[in-house]
Short mmCIF file of C-alpha atoms in Angstrom, two decimals:
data_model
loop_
_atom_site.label_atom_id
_atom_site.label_comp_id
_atom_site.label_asym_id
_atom_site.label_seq_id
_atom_site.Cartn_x
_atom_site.Cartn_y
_atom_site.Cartn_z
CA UNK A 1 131.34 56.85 84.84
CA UNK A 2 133.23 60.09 83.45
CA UNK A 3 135.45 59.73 80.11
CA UNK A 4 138.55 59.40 81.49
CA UNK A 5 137.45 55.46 82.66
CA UNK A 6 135.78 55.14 79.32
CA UNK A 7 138.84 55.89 77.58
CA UNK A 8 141.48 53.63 79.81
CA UNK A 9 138.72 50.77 78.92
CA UNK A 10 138.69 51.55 74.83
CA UNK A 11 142.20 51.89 75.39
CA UNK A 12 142.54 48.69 76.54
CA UNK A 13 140.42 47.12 74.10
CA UNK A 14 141.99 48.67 70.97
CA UNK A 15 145.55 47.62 72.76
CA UNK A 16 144.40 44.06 73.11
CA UNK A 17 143.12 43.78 69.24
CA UNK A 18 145.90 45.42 67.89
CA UNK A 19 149.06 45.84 69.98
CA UNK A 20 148.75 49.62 69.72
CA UNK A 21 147.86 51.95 72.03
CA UNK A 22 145.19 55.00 71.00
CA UNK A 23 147.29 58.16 69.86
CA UNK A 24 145.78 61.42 70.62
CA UNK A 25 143.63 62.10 67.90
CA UNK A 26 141.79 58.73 68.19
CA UNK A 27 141.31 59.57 72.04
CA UNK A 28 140.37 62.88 70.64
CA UNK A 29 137.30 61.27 68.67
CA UNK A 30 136.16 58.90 71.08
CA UNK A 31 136.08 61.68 74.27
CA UNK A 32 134.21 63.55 71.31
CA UNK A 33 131.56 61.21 70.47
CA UNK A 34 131.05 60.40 73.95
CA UNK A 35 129.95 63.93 74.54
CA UNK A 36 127.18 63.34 71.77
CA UNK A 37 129.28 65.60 69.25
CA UNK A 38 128.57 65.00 65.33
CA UNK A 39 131.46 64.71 63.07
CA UNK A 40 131.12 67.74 61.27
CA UNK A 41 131.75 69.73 64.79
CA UNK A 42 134.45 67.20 65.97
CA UNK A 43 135.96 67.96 62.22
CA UNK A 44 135.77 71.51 62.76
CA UNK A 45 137.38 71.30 66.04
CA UNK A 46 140.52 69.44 65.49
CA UNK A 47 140.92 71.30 62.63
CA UNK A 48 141.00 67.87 60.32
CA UNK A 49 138.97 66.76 56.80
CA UNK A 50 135.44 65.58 57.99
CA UNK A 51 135.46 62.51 55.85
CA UNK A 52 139.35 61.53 57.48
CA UNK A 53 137.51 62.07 60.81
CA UNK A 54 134.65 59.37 59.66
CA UNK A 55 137.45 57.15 58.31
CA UNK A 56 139.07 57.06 62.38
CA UNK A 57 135.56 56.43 63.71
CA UNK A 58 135.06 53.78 61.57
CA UNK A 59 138.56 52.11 61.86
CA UNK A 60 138.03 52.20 66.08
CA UNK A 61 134.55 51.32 66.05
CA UNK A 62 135.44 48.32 63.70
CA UNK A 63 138.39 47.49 66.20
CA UNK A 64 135.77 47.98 69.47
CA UNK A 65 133.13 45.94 67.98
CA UNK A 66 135.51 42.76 67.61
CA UNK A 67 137.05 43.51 70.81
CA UNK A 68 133.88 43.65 72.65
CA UNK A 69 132.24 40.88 70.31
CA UNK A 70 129.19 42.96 69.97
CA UNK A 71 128.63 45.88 67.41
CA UNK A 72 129.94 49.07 68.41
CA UNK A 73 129.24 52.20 66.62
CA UNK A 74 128.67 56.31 66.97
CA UNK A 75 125.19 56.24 68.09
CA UNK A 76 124.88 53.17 70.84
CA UNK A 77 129.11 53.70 71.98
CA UNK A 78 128.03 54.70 75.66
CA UNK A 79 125.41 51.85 76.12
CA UNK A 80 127.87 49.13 74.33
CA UNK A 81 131.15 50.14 76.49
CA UNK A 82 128.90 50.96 80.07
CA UNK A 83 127.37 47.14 79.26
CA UNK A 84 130.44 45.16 78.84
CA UNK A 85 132.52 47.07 81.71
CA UNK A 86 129.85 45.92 84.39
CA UNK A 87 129.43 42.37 82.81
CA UNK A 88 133.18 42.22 83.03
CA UNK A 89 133.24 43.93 86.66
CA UNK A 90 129.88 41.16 87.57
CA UNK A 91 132.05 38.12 86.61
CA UNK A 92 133.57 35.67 89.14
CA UNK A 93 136.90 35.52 87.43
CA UNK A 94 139.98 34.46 89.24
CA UNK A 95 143.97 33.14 88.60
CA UNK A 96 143.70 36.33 85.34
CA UNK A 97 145.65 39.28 85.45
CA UNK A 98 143.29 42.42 85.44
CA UNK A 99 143.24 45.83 84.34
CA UNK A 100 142.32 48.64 86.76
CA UNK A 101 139.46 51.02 84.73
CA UNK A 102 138.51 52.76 87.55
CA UNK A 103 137.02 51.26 90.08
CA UNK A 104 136.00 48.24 87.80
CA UNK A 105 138.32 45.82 86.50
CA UNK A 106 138.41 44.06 83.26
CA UNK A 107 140.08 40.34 82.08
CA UNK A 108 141.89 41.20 78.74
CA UNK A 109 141.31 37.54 78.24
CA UNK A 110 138.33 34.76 78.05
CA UNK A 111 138.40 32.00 80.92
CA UNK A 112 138.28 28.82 78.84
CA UNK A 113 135.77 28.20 81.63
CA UNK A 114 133.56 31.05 81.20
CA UNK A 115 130.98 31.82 78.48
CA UNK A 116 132.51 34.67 75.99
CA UNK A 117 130.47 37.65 76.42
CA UNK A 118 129.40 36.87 72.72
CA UNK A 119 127.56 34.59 73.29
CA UNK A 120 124.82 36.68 75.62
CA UNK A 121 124.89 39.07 73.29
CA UNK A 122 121.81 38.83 70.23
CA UNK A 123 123.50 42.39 68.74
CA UNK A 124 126.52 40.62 67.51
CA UNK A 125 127.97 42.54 64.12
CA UNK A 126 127.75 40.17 60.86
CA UNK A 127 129.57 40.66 57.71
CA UNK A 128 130.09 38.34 54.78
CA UNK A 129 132.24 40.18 52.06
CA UNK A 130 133.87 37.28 50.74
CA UNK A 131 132.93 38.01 46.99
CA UNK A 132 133.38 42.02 47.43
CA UNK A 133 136.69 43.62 46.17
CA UNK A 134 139.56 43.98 48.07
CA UNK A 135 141.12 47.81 47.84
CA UNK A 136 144.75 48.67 47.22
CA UNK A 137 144.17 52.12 46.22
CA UNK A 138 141.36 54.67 46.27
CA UNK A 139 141.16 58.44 45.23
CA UNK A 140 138.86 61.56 46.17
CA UNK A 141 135.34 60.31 45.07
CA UNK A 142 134.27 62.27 48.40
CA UNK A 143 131.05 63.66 46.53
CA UNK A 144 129.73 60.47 45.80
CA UNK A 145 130.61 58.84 48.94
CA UNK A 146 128.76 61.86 50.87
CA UNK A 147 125.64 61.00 48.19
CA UNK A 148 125.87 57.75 49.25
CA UNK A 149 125.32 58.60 52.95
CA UNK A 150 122.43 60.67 52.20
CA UNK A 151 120.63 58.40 50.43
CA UNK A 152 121.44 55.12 52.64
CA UNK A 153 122.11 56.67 56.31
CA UNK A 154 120.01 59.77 55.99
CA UNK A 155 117.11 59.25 54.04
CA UNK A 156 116.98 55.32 54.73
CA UNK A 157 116.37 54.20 51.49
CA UNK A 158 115.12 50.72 50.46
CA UNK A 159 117.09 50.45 47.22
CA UNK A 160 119.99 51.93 45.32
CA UNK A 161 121.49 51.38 42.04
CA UNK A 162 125.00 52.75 41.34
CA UNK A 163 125.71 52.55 37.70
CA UNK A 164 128.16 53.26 35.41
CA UNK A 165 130.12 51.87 32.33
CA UNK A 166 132.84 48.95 33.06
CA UNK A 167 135.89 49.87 34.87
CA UNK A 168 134.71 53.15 36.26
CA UNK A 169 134.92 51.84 40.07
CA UNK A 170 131.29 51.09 40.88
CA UNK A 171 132.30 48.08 42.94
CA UNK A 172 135.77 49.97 44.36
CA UNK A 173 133.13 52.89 45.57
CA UNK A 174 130.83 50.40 47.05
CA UNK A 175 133.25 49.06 49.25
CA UNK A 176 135.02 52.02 50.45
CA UNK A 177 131.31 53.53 51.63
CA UNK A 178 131.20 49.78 53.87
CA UNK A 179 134.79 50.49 55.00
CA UNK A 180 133.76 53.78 56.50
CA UNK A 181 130.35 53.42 57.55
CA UNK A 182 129.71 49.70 58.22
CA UNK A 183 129.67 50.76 61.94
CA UNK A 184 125.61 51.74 60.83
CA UNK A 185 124.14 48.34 60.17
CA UNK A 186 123.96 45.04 61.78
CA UNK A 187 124.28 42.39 58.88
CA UNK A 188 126.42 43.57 55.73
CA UNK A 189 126.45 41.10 53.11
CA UNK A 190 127.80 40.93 49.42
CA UNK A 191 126.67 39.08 46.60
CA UNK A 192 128.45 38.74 43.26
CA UNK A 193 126.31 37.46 40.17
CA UNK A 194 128.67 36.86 37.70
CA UNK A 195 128.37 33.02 37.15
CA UNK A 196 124.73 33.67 37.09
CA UNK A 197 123.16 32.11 40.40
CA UNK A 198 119.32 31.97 40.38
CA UNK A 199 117.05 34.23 42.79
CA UNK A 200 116.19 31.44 45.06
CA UNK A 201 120.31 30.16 45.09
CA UNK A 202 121.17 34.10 46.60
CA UNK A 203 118.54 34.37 49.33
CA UNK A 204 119.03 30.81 50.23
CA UNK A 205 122.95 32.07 50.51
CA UNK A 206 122.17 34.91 52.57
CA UNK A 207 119.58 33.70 55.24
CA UNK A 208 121.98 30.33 55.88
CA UNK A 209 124.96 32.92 56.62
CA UNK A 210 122.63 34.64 59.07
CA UNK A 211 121.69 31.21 60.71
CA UNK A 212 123.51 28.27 60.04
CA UNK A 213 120.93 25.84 61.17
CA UNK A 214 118.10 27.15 60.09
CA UNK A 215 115.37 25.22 57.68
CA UNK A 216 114.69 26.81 54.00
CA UNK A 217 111.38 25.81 52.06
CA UNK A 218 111.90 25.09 48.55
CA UNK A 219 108.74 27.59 47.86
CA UNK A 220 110.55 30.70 47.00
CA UNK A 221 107.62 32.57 48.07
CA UNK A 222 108.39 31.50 51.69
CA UNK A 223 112.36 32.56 51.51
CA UNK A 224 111.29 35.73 50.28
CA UNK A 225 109.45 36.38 53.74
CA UNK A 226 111.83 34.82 55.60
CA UNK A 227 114.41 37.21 54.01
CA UNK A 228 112.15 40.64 54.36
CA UNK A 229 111.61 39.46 58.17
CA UNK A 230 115.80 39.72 58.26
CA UNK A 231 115.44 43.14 56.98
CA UNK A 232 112.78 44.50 59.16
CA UNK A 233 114.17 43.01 62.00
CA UNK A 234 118.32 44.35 61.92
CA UNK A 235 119.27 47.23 59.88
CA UNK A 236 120.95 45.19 56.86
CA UNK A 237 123.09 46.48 53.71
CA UNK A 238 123.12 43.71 51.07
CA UNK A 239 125.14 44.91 48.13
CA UNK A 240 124.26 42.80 44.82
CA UNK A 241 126.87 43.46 42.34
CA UNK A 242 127.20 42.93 38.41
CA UNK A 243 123.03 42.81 37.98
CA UNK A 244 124.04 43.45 34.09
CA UNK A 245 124.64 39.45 33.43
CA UNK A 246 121.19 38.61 34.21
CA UNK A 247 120.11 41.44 31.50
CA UNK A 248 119.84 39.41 27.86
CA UNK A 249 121.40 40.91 24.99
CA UNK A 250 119.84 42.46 21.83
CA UNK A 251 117.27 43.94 24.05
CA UNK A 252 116.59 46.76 25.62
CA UNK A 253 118.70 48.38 28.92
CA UNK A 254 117.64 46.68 31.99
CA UNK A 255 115.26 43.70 30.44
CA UNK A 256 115.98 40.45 32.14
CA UNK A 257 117.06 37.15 30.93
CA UNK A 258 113.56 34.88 31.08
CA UNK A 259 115.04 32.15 34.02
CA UNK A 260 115.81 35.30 36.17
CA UNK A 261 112.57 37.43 36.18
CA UNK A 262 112.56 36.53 39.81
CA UNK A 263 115.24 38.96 40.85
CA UNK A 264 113.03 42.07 39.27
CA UNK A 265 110.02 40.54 41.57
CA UNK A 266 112.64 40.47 44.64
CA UNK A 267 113.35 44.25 43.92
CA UNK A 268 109.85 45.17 43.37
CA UNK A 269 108.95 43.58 46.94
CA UNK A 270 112.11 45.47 48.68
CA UNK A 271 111.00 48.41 47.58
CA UNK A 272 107.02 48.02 48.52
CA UNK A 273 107.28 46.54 51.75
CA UNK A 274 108.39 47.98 55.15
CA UNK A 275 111.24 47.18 56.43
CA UNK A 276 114.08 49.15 57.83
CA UNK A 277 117.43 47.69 55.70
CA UNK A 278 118.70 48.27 52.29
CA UNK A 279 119.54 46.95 48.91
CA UNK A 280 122.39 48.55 46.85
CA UNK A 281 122.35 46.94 43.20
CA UNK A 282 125.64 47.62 41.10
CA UNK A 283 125.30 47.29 37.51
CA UNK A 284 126.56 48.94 33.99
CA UNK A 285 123.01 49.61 33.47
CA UNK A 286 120.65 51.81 34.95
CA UNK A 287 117.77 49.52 36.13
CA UNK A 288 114.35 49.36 34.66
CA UNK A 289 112.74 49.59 38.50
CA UNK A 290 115.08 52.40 39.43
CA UNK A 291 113.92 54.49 36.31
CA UNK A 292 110.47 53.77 36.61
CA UNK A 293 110.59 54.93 40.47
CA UNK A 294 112.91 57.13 41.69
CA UNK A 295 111.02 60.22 40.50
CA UNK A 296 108.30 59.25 42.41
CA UNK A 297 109.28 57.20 44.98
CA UNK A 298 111.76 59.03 48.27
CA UNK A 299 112.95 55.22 48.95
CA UNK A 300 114.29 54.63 45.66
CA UNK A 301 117.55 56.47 44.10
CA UNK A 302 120.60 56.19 41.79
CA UNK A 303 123.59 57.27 41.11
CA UNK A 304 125.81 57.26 38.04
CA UNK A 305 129.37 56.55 38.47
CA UNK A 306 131.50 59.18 36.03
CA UNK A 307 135.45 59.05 35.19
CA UNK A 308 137.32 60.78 37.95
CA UNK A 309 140.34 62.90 37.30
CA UNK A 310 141.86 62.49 40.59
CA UNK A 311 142.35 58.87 40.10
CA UNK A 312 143.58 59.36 36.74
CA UNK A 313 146.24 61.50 37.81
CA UNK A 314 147.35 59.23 41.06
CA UNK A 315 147.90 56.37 38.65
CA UNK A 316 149.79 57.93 36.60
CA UNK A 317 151.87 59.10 39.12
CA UNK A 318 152.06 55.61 40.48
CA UNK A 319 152.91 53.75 37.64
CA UNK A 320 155.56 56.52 37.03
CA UNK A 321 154.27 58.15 34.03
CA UNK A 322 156.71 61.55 32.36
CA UNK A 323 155.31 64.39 30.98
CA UNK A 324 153.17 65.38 33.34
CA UNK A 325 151.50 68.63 31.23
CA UNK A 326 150.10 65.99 28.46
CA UNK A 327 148.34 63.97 31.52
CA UNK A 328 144.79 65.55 31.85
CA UNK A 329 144.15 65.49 28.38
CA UNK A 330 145.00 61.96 28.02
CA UNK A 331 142.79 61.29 31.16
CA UNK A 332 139.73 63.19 29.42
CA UNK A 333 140.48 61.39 25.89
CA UNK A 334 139.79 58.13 27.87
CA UNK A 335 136.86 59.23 29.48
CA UNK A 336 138.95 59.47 33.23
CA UNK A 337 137.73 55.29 33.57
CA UNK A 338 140.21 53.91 35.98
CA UNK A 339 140.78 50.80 34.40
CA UNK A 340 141.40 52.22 31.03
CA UNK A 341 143.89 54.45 32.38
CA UNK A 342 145.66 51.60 33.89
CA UNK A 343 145.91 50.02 30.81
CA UNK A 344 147.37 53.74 29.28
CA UNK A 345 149.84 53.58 31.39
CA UNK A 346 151.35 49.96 30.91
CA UNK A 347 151.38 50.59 27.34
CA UNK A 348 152.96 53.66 27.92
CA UNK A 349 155.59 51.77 30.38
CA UNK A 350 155.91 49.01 28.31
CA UNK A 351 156.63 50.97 24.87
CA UNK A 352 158.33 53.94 26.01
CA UNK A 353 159.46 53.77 29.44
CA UNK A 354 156.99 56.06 30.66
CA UNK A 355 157.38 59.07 28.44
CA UNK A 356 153.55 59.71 27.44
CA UNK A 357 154.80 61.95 23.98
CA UNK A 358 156.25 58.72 22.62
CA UNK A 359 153.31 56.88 21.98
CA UNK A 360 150.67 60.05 22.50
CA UNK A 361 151.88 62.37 19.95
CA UNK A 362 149.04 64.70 19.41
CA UNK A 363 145.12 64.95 20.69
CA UNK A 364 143.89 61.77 19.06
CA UNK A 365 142.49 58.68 20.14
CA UNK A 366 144.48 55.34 20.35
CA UNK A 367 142.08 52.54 20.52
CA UNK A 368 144.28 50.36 22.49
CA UNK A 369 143.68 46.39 22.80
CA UNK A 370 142.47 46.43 25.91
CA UNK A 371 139.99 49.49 25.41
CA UNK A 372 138.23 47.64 22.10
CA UNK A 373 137.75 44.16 23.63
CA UNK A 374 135.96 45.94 26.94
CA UNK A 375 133.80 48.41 23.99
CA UNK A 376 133.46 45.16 21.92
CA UNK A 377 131.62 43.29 25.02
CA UNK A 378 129.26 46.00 25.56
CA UNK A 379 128.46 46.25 21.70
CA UNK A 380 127.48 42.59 21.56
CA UNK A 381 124.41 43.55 23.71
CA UNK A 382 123.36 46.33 21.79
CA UNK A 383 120.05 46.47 19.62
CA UNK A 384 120.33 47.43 16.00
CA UNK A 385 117.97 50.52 16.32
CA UNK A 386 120.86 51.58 19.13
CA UNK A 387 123.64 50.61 17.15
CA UNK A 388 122.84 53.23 14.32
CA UNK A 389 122.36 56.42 16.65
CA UNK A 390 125.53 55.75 17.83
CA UNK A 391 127.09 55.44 14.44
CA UNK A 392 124.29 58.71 13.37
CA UNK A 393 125.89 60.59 16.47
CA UNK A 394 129.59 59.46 15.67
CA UNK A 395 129.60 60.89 12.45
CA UNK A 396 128.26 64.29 13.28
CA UNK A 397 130.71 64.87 16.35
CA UNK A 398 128.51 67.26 17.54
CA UNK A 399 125.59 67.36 20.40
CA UNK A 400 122.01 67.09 18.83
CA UNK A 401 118.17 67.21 19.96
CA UNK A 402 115.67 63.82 19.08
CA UNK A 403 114.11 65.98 16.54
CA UNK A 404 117.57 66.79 14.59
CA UNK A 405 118.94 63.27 15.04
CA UNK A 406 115.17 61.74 13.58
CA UNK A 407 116.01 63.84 10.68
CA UNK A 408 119.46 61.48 10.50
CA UNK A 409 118.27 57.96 11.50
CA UNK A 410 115.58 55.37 9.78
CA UNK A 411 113.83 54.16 13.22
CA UNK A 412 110.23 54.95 14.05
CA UNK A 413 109.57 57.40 16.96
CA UNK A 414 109.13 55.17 19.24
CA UNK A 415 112.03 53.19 18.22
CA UNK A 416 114.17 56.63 18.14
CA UNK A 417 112.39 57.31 21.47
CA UNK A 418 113.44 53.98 23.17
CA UNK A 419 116.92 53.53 21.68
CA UNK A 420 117.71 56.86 23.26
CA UNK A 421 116.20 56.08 26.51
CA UNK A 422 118.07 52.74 26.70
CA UNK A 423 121.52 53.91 25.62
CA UNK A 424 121.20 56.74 28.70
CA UNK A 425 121.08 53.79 30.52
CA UNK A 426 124.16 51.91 29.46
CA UNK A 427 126.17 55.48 30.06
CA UNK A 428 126.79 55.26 26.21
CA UNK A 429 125.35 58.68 25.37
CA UNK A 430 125.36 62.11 27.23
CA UNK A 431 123.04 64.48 27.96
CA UNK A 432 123.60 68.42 27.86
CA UNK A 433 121.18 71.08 29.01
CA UNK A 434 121.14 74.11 26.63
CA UNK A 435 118.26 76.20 25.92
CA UNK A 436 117.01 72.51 24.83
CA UNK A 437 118.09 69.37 25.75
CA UNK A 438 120.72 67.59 23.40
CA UNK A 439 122.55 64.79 23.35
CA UNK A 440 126.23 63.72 22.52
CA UNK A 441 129.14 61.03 21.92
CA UNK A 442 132.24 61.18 23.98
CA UNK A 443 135.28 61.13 21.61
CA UNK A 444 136.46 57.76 22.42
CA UNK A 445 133.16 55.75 21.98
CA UNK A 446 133.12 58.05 18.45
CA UNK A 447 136.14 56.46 17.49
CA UNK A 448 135.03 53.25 17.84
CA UNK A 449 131.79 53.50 16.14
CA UNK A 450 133.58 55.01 13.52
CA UNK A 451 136.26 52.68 12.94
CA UNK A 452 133.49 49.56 13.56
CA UNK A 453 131.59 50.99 10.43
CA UNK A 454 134.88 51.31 8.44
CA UNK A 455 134.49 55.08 8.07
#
């Protein structure tokens, strides 16, 4: 079967789904792949972005995989499209109009009469991202989505926690690495955990999306292998996002609310048991398991989510922001968060008709409405022993070592020690390598310690 039959059949296919024939550099792709190229080469070759080639594979394998009811992707395309030619070619289908692929020929439509090929197949792709985000704009991040393939395509890891303060795109991020390479996994699923469901209530959720009929014990213990059977058996992504309402407040980063200690024993079992699927936690905070692990464990990772100026500057541009030289410091005054920089710009808009000088009229900090309710929220969880570094750090505006800043604080070591530790995890302090390792306040979190304390 040479390539020029495979691509009259995807051709078909992709026609059928979406009205639209291929266009050259989709056929381009496809003859590519077919000839066992990797994407860097086919990149290289066309002389086009290696993450825009990715982003066409993963569009027509998305488009193949409903067309052919079975999942479609780079590694198993030959074996998927060479299997549902002859089972077309093998049917006894009359009174249809057929398309010539070759010497095969293939119904564009199902005989009411006949069994969908679906329903032979045990591959078939599943996807629940009901509670996930839905995109309407996304900028660069290409760094982080490449990190995010090496951890979860190349080094197969078990479990994941991309963290970062609120608004910084965490969940945005998470779904754009699905978008592009879903085409790797059998079951993708996505759980939100805002109103708080417990342990049992998810995996119950999960394994009755994967079989609708299937019988659930009310021993947890028994879901839990039912679930971990799920992952060894298909190559699963099962994205659990907003872990930081489970956490209880006025404790440390990462400690769980009592009624939920179950999810931390879910975690735990992911990560010690074999299986060949993976768990991507999103949170605010870094995760007590992840921190405890990933140094020593090759299955475990993280990855903090940081401002991005690229996105800062896009919407700015798109919500038609003047002055254009003052934009990048404005971006770095709020930290380059996405969200706050939406809410920049509508005040901006809604004050001064865009023109940024108006209401920014030198290099300090506005604490905006918007800004102090979201800093407010996160404060509310805070211990007290955390609560004065940041107001210790805010005053000196200047990076410190432990030893300097124990000189400034009343805590113990070991509260010093842990306070530290667990504001690293909320993404409320920074770290910078010198000659020795210090430690610093952005300038907008500075402003609102200061202004909380009345200084």
């Amino acid at each position: 079967m040479d390539v020029g039959e495979i691509l009259n059949f995807a051709d078909h296919v992709v026609f059928t789904q979406t009205g639209k024939h291929l266009n050259n550099l989709q056929k381009e792709v496809l003859e590519r792949v077919w000839q066992d190229q990797d994407y860097s080469t086919i990149a290289e070759t066309v002389h086009k972005d290696e993450q825009y080639i990715r982003n066409i594979a993963s569009e027509l394998w998305q488009v193949l995989s409903k067309g052919l009811h079975e999942k479609v992707n780079k590694s198993n395309l030959k074996t998927a499209i060479e299997r549902q030619i002859i089972i077309s070619s093998n049917k006894n289908i009359t009174n249809f109009n057929f398309v010539g692929v070759g010497n095969l020929h293939v119904c564009p439509e199902h005989n009411p009469s006949i069994p969908p090929i679906h329903e032979t197949n045990t591959n078939e792709f599943k996807k629940d991202l009901i509670t996930a985000p839905i995109i309407t704009e996304f900028y660069g991040r290409n760094f982080e989505l490449q990190t995010l393939e090496n951890y979860i395509i190349k080094s197969k890891a078990r479990l994941i926690n991309l963290y970062g303060i609120t608004g910084i795109g965490k969940s945005t991020l998470a779904k754009r690495f699905i978008d592009i390479y879903d085409s790797e996994f059998e079951v993708i699923i996505w759980r939100n955990l805002q109103l708080k469901p417990h342990v049992d209530e998810v995996i119950n959720s999960i394994l009755l999306f994967l079989n609708p009929q299937g019988y659930f014990s009310e021993k947890l213990e028994k879901n839990f292998d039912k679930l971990l059977k799920v992952l060894d058996e298909k190559r699963c992504l099962i994205v659990i996002d907003g872990l930081q309402y489970l956490f209880d407040s006025g404790k440390l980063a990462g400690e769980y609310q009592p009624e939920y200690q179950s999810y931390q024993t879910l975690f735990n079992t992911i990560i010690d048991i074999p299986h060949k699927s993976c768990l991507l936690l999103i949170s605010q905070q870094k995760t007590k398991e992840v921190t405890q692990l990933e140094k020593d464990n090759n299955l475990v990772y993280s990855l903090q989510l940081k401002g991005s100026d690229e996105a800062g500057i896009e919407i700015f541009k798109s919500k038609g922001l003047q002055d254009e030289d003052k934009w990048l410091n404005l971006i770095n005054l709020y930290q380059s968060n996405p969200r706050w920089l939406k809410w920049v710009a509508n005040l901006t808009q809604e004050l001064a008709n865009g023109r940024v000088t108006e209401i920014f009229t030198d290099d300090s900090i506005l604490l905006i409405e918007e800004v102090k309710d979201c800093l407010d929220q996160i404060f509310l969880r805070l211990l007290d022993s955390e609560k004065e570094i940041l107001l210790a750090l805010a005053k000196l505006d200047t990076s410190v070592s432990i030893i300097q800043l124990k000189e400034l604080v009343s805590l113990s070591q070991i509260e010093l020690v842990n306070g530290m530790r667990s504001l690293l995890r909320r993404c409320l302090i920074e770290t910078i390598e010198k000659p020795q390792v210090v430690y610093s306040l952005n300038p907008l979190l500075r402003v609102y310690c200061l202004n909380l304390s009345g200084y």
